[in-house]
PDB file of C-alpha atoms in Angstrom:
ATOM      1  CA  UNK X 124     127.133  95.132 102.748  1.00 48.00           C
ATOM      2  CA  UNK X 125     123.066  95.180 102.146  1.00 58.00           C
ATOM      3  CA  UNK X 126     122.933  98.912 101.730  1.00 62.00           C
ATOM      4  CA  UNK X 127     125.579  98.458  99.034  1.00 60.00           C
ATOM      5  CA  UNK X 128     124.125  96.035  97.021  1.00 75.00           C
ATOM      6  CA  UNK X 129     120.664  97.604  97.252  1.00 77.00           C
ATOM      7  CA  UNK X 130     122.756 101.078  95.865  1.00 83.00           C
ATOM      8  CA  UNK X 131     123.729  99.227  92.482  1.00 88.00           C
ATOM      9  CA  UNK X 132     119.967  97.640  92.439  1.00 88.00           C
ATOM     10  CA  UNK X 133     119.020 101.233  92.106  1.00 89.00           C
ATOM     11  CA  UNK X 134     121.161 102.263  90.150  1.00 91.00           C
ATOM     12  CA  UNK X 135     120.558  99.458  87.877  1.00 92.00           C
ATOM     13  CA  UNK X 136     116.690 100.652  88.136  1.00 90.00           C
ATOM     14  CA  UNK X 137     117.518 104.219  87.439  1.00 93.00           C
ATOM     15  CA  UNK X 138     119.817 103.732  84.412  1.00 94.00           C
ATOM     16  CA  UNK X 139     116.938 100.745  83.191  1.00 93.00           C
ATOM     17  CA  UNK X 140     113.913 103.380  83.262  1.00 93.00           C
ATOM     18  CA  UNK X 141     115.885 106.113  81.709  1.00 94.00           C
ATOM     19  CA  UNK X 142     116.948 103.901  78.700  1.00 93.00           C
ATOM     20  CA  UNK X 143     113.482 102.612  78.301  1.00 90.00           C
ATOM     21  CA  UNK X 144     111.588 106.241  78.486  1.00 87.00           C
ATOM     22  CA  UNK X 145     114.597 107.315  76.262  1.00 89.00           C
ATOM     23  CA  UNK X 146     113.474 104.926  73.768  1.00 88.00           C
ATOM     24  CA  UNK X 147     110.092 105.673  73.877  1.00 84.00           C
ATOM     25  CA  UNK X 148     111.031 108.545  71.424  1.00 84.00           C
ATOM     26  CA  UNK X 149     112.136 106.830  68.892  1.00 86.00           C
ATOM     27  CA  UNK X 150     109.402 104.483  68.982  1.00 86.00           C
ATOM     28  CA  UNK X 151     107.199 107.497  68.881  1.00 86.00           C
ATOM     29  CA  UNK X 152     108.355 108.614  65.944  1.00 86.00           C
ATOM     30  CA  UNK X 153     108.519 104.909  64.025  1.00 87.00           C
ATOM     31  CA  UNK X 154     104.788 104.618  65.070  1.00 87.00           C
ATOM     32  CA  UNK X 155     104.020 108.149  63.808  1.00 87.00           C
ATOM     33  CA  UNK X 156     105.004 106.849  60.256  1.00 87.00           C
ATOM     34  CA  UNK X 157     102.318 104.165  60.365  1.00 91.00           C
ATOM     35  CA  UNK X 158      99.377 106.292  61.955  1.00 90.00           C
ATOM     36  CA  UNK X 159      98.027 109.799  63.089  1.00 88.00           C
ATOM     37  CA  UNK X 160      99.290 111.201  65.988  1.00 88.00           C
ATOM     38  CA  UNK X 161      95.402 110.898  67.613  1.00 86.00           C
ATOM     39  CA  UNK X 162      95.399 107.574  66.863  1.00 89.00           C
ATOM     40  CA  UNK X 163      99.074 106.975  67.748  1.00 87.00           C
ATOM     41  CA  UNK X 164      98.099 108.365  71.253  1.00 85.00           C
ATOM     42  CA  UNK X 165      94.484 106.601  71.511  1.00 86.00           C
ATOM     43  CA  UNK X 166      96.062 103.361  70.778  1.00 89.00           C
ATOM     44  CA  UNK X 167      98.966 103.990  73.303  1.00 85.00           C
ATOM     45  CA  UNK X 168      96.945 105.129  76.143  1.00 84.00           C
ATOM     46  CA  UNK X 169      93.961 101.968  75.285  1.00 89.00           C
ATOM     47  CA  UNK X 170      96.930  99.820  76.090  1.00 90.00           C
ATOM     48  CA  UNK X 171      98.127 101.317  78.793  1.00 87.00           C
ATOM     49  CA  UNK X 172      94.633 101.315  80.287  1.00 87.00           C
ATOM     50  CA  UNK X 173      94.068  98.277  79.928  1.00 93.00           C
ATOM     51  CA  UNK X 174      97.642  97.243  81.685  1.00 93.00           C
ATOM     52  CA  UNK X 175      96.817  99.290  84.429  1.00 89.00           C
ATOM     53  CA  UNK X 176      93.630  97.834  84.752  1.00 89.00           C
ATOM     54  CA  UNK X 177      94.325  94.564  85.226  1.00 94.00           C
ATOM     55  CA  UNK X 178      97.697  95.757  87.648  1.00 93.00           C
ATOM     56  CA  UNK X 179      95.209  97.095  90.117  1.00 89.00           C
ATOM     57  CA  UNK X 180      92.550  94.103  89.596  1.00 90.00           C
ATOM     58  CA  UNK X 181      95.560  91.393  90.808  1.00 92.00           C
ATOM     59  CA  UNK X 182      96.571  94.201  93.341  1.00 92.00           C
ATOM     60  CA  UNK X 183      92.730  94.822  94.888  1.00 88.00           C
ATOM     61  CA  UNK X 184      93.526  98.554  95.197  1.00 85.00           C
ATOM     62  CA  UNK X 185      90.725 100.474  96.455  1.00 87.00           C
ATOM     63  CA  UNK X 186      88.193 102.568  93.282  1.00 86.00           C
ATOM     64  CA  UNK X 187      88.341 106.433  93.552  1.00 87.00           C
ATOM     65  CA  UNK X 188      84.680 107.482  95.162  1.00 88.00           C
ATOM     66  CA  UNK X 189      82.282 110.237  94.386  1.00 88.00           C
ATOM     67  CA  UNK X 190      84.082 113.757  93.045  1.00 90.00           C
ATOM     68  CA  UNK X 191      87.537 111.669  92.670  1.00 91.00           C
ATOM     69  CA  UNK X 192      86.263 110.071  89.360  1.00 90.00           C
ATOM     70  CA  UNK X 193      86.049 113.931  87.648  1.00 92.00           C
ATOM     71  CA  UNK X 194      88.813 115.146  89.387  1.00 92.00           C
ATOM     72  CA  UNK X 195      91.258 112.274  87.819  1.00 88.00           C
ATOM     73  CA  UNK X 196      89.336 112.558  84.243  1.00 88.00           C
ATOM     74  CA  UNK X 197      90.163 116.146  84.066  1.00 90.00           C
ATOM     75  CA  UNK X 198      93.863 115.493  85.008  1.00 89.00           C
ATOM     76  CA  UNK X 199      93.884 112.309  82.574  1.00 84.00           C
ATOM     77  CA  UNK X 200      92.121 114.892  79.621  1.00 84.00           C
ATOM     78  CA  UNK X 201      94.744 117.720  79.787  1.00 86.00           C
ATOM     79  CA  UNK X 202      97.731 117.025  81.799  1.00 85.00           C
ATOM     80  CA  UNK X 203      98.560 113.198  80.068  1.00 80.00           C
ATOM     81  CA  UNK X 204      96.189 113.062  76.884  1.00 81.00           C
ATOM     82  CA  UNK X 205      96.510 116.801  75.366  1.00 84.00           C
ATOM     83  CA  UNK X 206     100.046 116.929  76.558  1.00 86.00           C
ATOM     84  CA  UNK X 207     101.139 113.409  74.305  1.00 84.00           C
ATOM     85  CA  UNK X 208      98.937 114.535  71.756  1.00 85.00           C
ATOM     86  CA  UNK X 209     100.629 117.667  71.636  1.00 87.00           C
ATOM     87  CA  UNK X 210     103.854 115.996  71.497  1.00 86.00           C
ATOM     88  CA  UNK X 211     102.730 113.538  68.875  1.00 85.00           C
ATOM     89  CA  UNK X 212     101.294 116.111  66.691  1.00 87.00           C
ATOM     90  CA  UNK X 213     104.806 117.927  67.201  1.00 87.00           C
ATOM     91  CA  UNK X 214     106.750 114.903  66.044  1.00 84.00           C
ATOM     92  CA  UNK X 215     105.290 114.762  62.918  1.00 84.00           C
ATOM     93  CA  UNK X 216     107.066 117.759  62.028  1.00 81.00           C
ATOM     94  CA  UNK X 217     110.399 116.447  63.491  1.00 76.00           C
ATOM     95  CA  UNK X 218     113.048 115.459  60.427  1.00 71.00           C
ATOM     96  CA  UNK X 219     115.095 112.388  61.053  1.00 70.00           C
ATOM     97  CA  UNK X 220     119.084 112.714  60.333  1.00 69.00           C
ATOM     98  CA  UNK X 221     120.786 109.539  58.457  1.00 63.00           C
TER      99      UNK X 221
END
């Protein structure tokens, strides 16, 4: 009876993360009326650094060493910043239907 309940817990999970990211979009595209899409992104990656930084202090997770620290900054420059900056600059263009 566990294994069942722990089923709709993930399920509850999957349909939870998939209306929040979901979401995200439209939130996106409110925030791009207010700002730049650089700034939009700055702003939404500052906070999320920040989060994340304070996750892993409370969770005393061990600090990348030595060649890790470029490695991740080159995977943080072009996979996650160009590619939401990209996306941004993209929904500025995007019409909204009423």
């Amino acid at each position: 009876m566990k294994k069942l309940s722990g089923q709709y817990l993930y399920i509850f999970l999957l349909v939870t993360i998939i209306l929040l990211w979901s979401y995200g979009w439209v939130l996106t595209k409110m925030g791009l009326s207010y700002m730049g899409p650089f700034t939009f992104a700055a702003l939404r990656f500052l906070l999320a650094s920040l989060t994340m930084i304070i996750i892993l202090f409370f969770l005393k997770t061990p600090r990348p060493k030595g060649k890790e620290w470029m490695i991740l900054f080159i995977i943080g420059l072009l996979q996650t910043t160009a590619m939401f900056l990209f996306i941004n600059y993209g929904m500025t263009g995007v019409l909204i239907i009423q």
